PDB file of C-alpha atoms in Angstrom:
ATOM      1  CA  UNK G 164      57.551   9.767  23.327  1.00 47.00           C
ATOM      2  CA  UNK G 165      55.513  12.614  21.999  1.00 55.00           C
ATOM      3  CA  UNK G 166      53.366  14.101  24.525  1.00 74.00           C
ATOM      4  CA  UNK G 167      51.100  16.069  22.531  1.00 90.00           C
ATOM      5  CA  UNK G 168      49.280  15.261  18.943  1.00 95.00           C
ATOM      6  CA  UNK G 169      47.122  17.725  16.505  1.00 92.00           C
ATOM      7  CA  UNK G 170      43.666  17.747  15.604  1.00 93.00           C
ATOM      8  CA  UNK G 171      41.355  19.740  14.411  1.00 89.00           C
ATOM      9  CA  UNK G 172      43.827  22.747  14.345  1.00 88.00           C
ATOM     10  CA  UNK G 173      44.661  22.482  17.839  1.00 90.00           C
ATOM     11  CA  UNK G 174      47.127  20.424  19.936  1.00 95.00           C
ATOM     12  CA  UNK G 175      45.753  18.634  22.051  1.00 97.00           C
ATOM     13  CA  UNK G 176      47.043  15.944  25.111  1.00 97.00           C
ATOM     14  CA  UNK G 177      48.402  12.378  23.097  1.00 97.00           C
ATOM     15  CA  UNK G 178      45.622  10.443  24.754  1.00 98.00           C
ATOM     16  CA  UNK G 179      41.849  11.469  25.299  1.00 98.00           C
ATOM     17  CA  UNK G 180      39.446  10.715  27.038  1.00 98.00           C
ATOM     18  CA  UNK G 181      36.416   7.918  25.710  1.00 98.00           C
ATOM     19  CA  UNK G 182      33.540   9.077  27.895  1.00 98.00           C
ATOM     20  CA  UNK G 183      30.718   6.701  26.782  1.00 98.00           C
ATOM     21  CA  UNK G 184      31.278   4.323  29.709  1.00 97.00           C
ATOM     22  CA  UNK G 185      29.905   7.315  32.062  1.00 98.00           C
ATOM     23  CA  UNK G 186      26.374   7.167  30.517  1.00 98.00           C
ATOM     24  CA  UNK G 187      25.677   3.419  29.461  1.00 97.00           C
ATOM     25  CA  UNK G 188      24.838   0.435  30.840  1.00 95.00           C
ATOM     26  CA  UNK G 189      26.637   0.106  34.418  1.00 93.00           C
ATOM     27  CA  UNK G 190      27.194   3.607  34.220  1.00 97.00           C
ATOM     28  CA  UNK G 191      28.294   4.735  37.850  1.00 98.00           C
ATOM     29  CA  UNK G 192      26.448   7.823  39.654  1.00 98.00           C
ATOM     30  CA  UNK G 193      27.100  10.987  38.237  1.00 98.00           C
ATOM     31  CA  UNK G 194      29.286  12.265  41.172  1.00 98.00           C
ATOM     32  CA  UNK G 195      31.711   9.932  40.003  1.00 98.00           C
ATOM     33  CA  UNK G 196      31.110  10.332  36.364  1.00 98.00           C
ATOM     34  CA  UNK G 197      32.018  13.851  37.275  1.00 98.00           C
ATOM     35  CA  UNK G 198      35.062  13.182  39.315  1.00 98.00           C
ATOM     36  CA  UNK G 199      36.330  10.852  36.398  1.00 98.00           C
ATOM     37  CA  UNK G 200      36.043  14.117  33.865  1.00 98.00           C
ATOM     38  CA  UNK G 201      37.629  16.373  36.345  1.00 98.00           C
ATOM     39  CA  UNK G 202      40.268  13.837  37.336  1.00 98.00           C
ATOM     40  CA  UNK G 203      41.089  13.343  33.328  1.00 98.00           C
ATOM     41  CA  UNK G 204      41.479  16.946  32.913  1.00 98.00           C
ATOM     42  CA  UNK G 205      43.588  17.444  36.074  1.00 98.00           C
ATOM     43  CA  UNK G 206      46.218  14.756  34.497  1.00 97.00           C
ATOM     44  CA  UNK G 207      46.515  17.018  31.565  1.00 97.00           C
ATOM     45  CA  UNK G 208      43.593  15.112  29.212  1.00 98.00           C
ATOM     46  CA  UNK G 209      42.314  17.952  26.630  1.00 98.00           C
ATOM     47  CA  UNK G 210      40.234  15.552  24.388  1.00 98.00           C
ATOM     48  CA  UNK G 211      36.762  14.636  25.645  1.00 98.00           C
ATOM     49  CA  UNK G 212      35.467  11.628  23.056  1.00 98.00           C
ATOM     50  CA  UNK G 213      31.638  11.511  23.344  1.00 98.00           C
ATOM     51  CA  UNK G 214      28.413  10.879  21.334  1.00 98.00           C
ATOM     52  CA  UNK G 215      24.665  11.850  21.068  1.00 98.00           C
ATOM     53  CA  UNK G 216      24.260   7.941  21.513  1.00 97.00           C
ATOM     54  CA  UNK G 217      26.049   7.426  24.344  1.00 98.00           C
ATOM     55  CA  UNK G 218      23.016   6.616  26.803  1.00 97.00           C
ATOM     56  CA  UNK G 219      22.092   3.800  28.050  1.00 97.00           C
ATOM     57  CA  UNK G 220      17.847   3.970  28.351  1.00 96.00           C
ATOM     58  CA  UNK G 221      15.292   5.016  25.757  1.00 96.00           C
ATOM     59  CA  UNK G 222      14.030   8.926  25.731  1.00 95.00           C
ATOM     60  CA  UNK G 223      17.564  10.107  27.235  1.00 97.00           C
ATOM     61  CA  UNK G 224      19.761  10.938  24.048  1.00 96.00           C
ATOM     62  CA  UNK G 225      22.666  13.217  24.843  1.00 97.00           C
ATOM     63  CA  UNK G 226      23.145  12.089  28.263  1.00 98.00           C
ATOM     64  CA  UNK G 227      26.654  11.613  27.452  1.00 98.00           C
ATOM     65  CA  UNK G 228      26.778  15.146  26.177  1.00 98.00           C
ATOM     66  CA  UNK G 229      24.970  16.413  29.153  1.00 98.00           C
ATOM     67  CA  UNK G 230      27.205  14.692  31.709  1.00 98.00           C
ATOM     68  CA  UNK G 231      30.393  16.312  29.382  1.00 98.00           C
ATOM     69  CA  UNK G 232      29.224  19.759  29.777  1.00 98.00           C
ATOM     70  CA  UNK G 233      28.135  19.695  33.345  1.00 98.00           C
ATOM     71  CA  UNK G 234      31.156  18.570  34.189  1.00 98.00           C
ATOM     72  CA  UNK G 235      33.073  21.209  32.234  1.00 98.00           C
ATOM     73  CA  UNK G 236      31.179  23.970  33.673  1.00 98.00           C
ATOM     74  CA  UNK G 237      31.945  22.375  37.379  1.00 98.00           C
ATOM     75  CA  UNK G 238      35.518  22.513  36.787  1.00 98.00           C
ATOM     76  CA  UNK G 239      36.008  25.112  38.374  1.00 95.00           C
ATOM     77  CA  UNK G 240      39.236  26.145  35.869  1.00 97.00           C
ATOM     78  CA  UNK G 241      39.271  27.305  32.655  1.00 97.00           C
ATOM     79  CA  UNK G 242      38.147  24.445  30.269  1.00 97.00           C
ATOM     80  CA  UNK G 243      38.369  26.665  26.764  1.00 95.00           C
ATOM     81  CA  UNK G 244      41.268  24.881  25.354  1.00 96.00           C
ATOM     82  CA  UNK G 245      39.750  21.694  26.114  1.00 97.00           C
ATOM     83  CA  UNK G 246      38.463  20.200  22.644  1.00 98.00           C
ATOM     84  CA  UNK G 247      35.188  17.957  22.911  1.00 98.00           C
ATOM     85  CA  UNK G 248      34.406  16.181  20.090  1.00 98.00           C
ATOM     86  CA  UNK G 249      30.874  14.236  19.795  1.00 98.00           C
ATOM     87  CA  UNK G 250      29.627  11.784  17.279  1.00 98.00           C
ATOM     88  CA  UNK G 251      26.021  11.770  15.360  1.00 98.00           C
ATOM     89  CA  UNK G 252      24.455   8.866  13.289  1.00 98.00           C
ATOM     90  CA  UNK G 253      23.742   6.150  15.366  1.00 97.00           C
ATOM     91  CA  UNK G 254      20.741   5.541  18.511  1.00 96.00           C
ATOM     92  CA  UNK G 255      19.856   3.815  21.233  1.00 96.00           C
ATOM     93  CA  UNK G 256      16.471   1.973  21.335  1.00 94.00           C
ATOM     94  CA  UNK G 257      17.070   1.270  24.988  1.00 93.00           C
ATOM     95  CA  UNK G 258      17.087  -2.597  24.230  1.00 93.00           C
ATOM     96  CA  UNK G 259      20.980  -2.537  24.305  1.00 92.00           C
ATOM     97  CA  UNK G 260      20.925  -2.229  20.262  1.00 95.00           C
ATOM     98  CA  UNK G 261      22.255   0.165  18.281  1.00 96.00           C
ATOM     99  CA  UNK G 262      20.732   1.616  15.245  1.00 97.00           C
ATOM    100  CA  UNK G 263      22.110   3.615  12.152  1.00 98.00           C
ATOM    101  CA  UNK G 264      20.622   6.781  10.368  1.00 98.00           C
ATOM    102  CA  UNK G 265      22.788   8.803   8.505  1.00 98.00           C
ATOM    103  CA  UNK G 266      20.437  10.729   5.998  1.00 98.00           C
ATOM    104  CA  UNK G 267      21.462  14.497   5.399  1.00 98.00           C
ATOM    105  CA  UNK G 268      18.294  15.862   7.628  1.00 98.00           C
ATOM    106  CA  UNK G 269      18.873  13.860  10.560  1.00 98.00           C
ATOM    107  CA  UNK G 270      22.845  14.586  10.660  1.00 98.00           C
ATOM    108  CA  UNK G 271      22.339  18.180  10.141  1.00 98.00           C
ATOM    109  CA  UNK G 272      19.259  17.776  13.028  1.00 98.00           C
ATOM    110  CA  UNK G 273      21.763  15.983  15.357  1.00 98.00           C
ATOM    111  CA  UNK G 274      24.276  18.604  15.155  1.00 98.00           C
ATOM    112  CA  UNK G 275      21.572  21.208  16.182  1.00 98.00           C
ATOM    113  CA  UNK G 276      20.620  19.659  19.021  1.00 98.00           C
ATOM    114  CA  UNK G 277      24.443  18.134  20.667  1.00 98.00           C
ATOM    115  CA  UNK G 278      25.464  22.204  20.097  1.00 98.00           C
ATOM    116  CA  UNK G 279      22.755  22.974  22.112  1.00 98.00           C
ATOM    117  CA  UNK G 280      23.340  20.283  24.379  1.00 98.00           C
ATOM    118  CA  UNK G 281      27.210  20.939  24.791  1.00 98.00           C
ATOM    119  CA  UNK G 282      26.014  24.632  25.047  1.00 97.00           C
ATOM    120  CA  UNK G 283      29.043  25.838  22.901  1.00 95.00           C
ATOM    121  CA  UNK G 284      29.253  28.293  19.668  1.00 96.00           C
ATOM    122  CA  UNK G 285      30.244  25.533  17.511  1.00 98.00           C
ATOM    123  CA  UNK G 286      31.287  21.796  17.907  1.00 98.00           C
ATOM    124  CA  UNK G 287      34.819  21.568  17.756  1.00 97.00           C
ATOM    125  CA  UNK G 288      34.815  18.364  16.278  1.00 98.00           C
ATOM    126  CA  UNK G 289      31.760  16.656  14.274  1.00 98.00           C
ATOM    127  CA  UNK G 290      32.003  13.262  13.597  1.00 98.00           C
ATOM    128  CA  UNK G 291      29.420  10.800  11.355  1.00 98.00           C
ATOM    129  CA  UNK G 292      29.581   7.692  13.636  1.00 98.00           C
ATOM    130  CA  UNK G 293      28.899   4.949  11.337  1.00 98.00           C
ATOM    131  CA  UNK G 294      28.296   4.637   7.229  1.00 98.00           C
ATOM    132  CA  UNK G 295      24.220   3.934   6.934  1.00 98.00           C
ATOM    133  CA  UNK G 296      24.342   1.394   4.670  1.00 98.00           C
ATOM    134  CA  UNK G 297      20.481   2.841   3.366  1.00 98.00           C
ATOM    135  CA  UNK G 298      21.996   6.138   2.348  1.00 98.00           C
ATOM    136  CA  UNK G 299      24.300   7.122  -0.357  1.00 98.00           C
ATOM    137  CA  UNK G 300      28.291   7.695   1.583  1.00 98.00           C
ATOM    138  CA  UNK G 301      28.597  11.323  -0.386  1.00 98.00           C
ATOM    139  CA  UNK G 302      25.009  12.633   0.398  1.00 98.00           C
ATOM    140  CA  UNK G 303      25.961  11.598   4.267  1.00 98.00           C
ATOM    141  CA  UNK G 304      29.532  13.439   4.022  1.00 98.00           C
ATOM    142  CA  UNK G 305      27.756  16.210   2.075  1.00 98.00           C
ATOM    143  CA  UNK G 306      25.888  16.713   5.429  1.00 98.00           C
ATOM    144  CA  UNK G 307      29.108  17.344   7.536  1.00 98.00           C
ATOM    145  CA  UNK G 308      29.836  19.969   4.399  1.00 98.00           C
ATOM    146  CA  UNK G 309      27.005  22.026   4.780  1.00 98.00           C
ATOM    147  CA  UNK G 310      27.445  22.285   8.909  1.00 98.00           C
ATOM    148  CA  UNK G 311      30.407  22.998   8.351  1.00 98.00           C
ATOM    149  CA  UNK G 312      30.177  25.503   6.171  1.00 98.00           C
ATOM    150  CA  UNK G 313      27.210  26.877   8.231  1.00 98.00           C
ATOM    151  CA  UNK G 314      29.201  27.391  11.342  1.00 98.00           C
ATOM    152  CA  UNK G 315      28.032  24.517  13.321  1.00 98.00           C
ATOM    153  CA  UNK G 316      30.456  22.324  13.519  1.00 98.00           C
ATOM    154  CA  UNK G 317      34.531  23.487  13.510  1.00 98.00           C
ATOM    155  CA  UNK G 318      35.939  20.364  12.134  1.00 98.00           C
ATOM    156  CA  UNK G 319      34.501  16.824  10.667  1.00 98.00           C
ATOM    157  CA  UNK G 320      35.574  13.584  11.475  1.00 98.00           C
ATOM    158  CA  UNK G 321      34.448  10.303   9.856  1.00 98.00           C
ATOM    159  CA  UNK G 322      34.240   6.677  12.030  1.00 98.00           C
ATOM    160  CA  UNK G 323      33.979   2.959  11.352  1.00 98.00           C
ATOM    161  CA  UNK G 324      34.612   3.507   7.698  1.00 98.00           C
ATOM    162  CA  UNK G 325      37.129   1.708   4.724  1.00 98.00           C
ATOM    163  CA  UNK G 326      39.562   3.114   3.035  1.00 98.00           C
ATOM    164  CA  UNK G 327      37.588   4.272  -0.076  1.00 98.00           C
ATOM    165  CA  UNK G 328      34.866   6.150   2.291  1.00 98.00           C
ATOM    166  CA  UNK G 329      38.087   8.065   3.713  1.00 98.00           C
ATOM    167  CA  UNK G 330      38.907   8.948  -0.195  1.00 98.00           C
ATOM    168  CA  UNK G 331      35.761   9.638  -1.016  1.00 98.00           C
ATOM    169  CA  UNK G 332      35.276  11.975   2.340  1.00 98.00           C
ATOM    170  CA  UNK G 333      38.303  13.640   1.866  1.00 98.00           C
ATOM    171  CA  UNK G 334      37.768  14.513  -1.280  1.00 98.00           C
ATOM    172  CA  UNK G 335      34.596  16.179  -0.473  1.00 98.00           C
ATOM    173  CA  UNK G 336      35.798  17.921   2.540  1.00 98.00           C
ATOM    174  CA  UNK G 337      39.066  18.838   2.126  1.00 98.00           C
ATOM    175  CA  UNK G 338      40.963  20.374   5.105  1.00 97.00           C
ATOM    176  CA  UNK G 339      37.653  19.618   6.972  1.00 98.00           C
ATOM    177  CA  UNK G 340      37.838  16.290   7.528  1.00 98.00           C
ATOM    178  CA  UNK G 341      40.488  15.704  10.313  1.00 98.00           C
ATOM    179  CA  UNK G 342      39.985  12.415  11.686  1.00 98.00           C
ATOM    180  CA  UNK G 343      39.753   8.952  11.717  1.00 98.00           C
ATOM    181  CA  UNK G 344      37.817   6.454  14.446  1.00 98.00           C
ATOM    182  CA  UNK G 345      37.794   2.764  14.076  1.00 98.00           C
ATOM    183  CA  UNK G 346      38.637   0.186  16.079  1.00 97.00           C
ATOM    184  CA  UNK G 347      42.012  -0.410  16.588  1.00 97.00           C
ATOM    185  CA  UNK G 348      43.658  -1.953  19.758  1.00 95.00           C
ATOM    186  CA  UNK G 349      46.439  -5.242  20.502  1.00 94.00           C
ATOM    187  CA  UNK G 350      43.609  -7.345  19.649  1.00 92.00           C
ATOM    188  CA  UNK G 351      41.418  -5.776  16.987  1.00 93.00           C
ATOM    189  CA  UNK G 352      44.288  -4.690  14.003  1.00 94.00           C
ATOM    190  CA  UNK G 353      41.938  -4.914  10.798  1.00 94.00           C
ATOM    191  CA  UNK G 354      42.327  -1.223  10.322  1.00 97.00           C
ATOM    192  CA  UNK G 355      45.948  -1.000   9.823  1.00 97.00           C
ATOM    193  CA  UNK G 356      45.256   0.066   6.028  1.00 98.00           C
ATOM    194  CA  UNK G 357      42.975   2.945   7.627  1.00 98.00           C
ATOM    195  CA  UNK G 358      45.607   4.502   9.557  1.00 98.00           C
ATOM    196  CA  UNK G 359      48.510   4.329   7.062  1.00 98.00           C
ATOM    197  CA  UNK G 360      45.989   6.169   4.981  1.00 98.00           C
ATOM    198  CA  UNK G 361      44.702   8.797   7.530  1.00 98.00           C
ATOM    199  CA  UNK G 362      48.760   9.109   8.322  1.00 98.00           C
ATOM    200  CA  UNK G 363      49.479   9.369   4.595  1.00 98.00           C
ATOM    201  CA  UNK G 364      46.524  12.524   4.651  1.00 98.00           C
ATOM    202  CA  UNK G 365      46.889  13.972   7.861  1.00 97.00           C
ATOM    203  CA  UNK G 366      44.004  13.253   9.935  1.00 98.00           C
ATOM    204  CA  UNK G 367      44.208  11.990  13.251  1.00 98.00           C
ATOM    205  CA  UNK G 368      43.328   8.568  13.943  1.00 98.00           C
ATOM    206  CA  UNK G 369      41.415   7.729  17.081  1.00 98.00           C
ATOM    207  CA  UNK G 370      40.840   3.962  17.960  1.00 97.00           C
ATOM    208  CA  UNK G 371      38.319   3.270  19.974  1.00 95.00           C
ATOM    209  CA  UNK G 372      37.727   0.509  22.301  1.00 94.00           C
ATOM    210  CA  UNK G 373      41.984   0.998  22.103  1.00 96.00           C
ATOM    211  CA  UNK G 374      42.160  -1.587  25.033  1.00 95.00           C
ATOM    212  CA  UNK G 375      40.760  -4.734  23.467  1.00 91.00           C
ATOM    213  CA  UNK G 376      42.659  -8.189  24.382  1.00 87.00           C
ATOM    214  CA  UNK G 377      44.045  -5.937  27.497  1.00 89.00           C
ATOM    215  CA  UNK G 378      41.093  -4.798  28.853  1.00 77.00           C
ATOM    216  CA  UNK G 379      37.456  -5.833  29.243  1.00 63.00           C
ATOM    217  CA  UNK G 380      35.183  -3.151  26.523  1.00 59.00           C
ATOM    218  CA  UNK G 381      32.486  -1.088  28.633  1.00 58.00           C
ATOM    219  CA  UNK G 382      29.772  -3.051  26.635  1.00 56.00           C
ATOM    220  CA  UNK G 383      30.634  -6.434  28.140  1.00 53.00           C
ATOM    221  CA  UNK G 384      30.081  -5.297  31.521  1.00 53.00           C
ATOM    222  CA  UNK G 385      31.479  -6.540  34.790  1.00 52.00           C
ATOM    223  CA  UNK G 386      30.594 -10.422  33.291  1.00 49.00           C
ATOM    224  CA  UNK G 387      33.131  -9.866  30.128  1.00 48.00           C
ATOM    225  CA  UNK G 388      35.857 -12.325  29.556  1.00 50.00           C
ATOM    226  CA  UNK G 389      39.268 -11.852  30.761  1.00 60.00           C
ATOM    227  CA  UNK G 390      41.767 -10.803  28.882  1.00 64.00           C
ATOM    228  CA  UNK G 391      44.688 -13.374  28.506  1.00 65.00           C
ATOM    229  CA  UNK G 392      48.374 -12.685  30.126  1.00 81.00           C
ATOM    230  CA  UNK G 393      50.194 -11.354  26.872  1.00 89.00           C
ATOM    231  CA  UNK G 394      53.688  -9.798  26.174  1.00 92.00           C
ATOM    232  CA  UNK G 395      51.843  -6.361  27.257  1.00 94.00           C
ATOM    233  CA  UNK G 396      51.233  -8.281  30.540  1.00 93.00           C
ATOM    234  CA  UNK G 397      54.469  -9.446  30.628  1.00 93.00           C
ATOM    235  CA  UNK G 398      56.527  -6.096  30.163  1.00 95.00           C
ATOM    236  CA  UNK G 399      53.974  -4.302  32.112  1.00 95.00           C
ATOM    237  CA  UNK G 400      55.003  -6.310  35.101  1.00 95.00           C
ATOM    238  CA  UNK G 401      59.137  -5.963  34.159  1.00 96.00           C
ATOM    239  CA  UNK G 402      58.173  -2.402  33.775  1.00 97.00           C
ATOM    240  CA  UNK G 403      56.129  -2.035  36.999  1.00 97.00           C
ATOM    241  CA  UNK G 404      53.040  -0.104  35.348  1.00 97.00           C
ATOM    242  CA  UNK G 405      49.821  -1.662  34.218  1.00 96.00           C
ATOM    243  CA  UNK G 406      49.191  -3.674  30.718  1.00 95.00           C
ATOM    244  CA  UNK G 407      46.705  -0.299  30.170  1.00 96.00           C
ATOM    245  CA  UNK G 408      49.489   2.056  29.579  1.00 97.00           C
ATOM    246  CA  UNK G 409      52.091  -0.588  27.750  1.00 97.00           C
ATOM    247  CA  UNK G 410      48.874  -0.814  25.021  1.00 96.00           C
ATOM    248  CA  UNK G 411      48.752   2.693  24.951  1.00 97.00           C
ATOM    249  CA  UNK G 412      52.095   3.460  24.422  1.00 97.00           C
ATOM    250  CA  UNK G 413      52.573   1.114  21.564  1.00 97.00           C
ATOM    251  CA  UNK G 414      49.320   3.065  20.478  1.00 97.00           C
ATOM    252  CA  UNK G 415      51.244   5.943  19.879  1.00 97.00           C
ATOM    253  CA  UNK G 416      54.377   4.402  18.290  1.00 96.00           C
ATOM    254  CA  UNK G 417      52.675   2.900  15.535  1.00 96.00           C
ATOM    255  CA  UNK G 418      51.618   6.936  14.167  1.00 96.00           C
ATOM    256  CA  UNK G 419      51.763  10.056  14.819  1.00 96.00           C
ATOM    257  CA  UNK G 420      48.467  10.186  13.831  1.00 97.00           C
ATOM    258  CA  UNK G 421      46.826   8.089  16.508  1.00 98.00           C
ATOM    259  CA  UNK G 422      45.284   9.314  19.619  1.00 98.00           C
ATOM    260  CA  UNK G 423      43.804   6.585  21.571  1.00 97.00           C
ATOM    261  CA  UNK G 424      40.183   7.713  23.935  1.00 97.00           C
ATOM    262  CA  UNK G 425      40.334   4.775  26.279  1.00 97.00           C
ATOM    263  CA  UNK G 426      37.041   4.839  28.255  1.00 97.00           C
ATOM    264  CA  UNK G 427      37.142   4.952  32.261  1.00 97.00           C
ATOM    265  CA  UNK G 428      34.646   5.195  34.582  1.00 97.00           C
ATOM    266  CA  UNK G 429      36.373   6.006  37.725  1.00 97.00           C
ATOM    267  CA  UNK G 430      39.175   8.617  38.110  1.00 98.00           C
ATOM    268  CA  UNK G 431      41.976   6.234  38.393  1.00 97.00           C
ATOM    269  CA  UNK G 432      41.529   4.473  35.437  1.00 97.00           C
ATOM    270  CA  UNK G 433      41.946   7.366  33.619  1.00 98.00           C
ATOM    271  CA  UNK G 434      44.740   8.776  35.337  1.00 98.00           C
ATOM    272  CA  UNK G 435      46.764   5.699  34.975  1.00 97.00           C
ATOM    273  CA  UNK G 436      45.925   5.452  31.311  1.00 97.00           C
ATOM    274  CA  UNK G 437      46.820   9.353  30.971  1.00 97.00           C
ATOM    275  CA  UNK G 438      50.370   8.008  32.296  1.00 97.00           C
ATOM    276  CA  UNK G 439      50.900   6.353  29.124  1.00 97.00           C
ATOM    277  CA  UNK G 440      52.621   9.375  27.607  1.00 96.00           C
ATOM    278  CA  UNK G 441      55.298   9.030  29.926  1.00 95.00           C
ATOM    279  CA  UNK G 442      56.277   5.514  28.858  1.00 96.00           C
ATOM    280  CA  UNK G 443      59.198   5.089  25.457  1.00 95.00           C
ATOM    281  CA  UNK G 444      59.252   1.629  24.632  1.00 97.00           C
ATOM    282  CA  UNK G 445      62.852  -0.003  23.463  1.00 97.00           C
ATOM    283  CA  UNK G 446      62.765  -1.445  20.159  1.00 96.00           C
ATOM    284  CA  UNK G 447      62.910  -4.876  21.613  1.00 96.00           C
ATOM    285  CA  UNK G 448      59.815  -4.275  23.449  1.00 96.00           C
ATOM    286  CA  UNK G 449      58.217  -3.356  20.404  1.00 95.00           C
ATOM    287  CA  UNK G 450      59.192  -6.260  18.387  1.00 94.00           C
ATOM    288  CA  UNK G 451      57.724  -8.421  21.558  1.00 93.00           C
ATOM    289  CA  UNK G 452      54.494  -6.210  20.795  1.00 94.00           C
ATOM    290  CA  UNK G 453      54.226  -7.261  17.081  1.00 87.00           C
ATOM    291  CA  UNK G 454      52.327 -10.490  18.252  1.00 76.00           C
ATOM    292  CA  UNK G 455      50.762  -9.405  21.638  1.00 51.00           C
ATOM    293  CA  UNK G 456      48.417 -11.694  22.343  1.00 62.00           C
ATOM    294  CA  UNK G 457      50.549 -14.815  22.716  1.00 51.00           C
ATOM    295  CA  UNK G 458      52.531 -16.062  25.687  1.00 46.00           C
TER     296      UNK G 458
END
């Protein structure tokens, strides 16, 4: 198994961190929120996945962001070769919608404001969180072009996007664009053609929600269906670890590319899912994997 990956020029741990479940709806209190950051980092995390959207009431953008950097500067450690990477594009009415706005002025805006949030030089990784179907896909991209050409942002990153808006992107940022998020997970596989393409140029590919059909999303809530008892199940318990890290580990066989950010809201989640490194599945395993969510 390879233990590390490379992103935005640096390498970085083989599985992140998704912090949005620390600042939405059934967010816990931000002691633990803080424990689960500094628990992440103790079991070698050094990719922090978060978002100027990541809140869960109206008025409190950034509280994701907030929570990231308060817990960074509590550490109590050195925390400089930890790589944060945060998302602009998207809002929160506080009605538990989401909306989309991805002109060039309120990208650039966004960026201003999670820099000074995160309280860093420059954002080590930039990414546009969603195509806005109301603005042109080059004059958003062109935005992550002129930040980073300003200084503000070190790398870009592109998510929820096809395979002709990763073209298109690329061609317009060249070496800075260096990643990939969709969702991708046992369940959810419609963006296979997205990361043989980001592999084929590259970029890192991060799936988020990288648990679904294993593990209930953050969104759902403590209500959220079950998942069923699959082959990960299965091994999982012939194996002795939890389904969490079998679906993480066949994460990172299917590319070098990927870097799953599961989400956690309590320290051991995270710390079991930061396990997953450790796991090298046999090839029969992975042929058991191919159709996961059957019996």
């Amino acid at each position: 198994m390879q233990y590390r990956r490379t992103l935005a020029g640096t390498t970085i741990s083989a599985i992140g961190l998704g912090a949005m479940p620390l600042s939405i709806e059934h967010r816990p209190d931000e002691k633990r929120a803080v424990s689960t950051i500094h628990a992440a980092l103790d079991a070698g995390v050094t990719l922090i996945d978060t978002a100027d959207s990541y809140h869960w009431h109206a008025g409190e953008a950034g509280h994701n962001e907030l929570l990231v950097a308060r817990a960074l500067a509590r550490y109590g450690a050195d925390t400089s070769h930890i790589l944060v990477a945060t998302k602009g594009g998207r809002g929160r009415p506080g009605d538990g919608s989401w909306t989309v706005t991805a002109t060039p002025a309120h990208l650039k805006r966004a960026a201003e404001a999670s820099l000074k949030r995160l309280g860093a030089e420059a954002i080590g990784l930039y990414q546009l969180h969603k195509p806005d179907p109301a603005v042109p896909w080059a004059e958003s991209v062109g935005a992550l072009r002129e930040l980073l050409d300003t200084g503000t942002i070190r790398a870009a990153g592109i998510s929820n996007v096809t395979t002709d808006q990763i073209r298109e992107a690329h061609a317009i940022l060249g070496d800075g664009l260096v990643s990939v998020q969709n969702q991708y997970s046992p369940a959810v596989r419609d963006s296979e053609p997205q990361l043989r393409l980001s592999t084929q140029l590259g970029l890192a590919f991060l799936p988020w929600s990288p648990l679904g059909g294993i593990s209930r999303s953050s969104l759902e809530g403590p209500s959220g269906p079950k998942p069923a008892h699959t082959a990960f199940h299965r091994i999982a318990a012939e194996r002795g670890v939890s389904p969490q890290q079998i679906a993480l580990a066949w994460l990172l066989t299917r590319s070098p590319a990927v870097i799953p950010v599961p989400g956690a809201s309590r320290p051991a989640s995270i710390q079991d899912s930061a396990k997953a490194v450790e796991l090298d599945l046999t090839e029969a395993e992975r042929t058991q994997l191919e159709h996961p969510l059957t019996n």
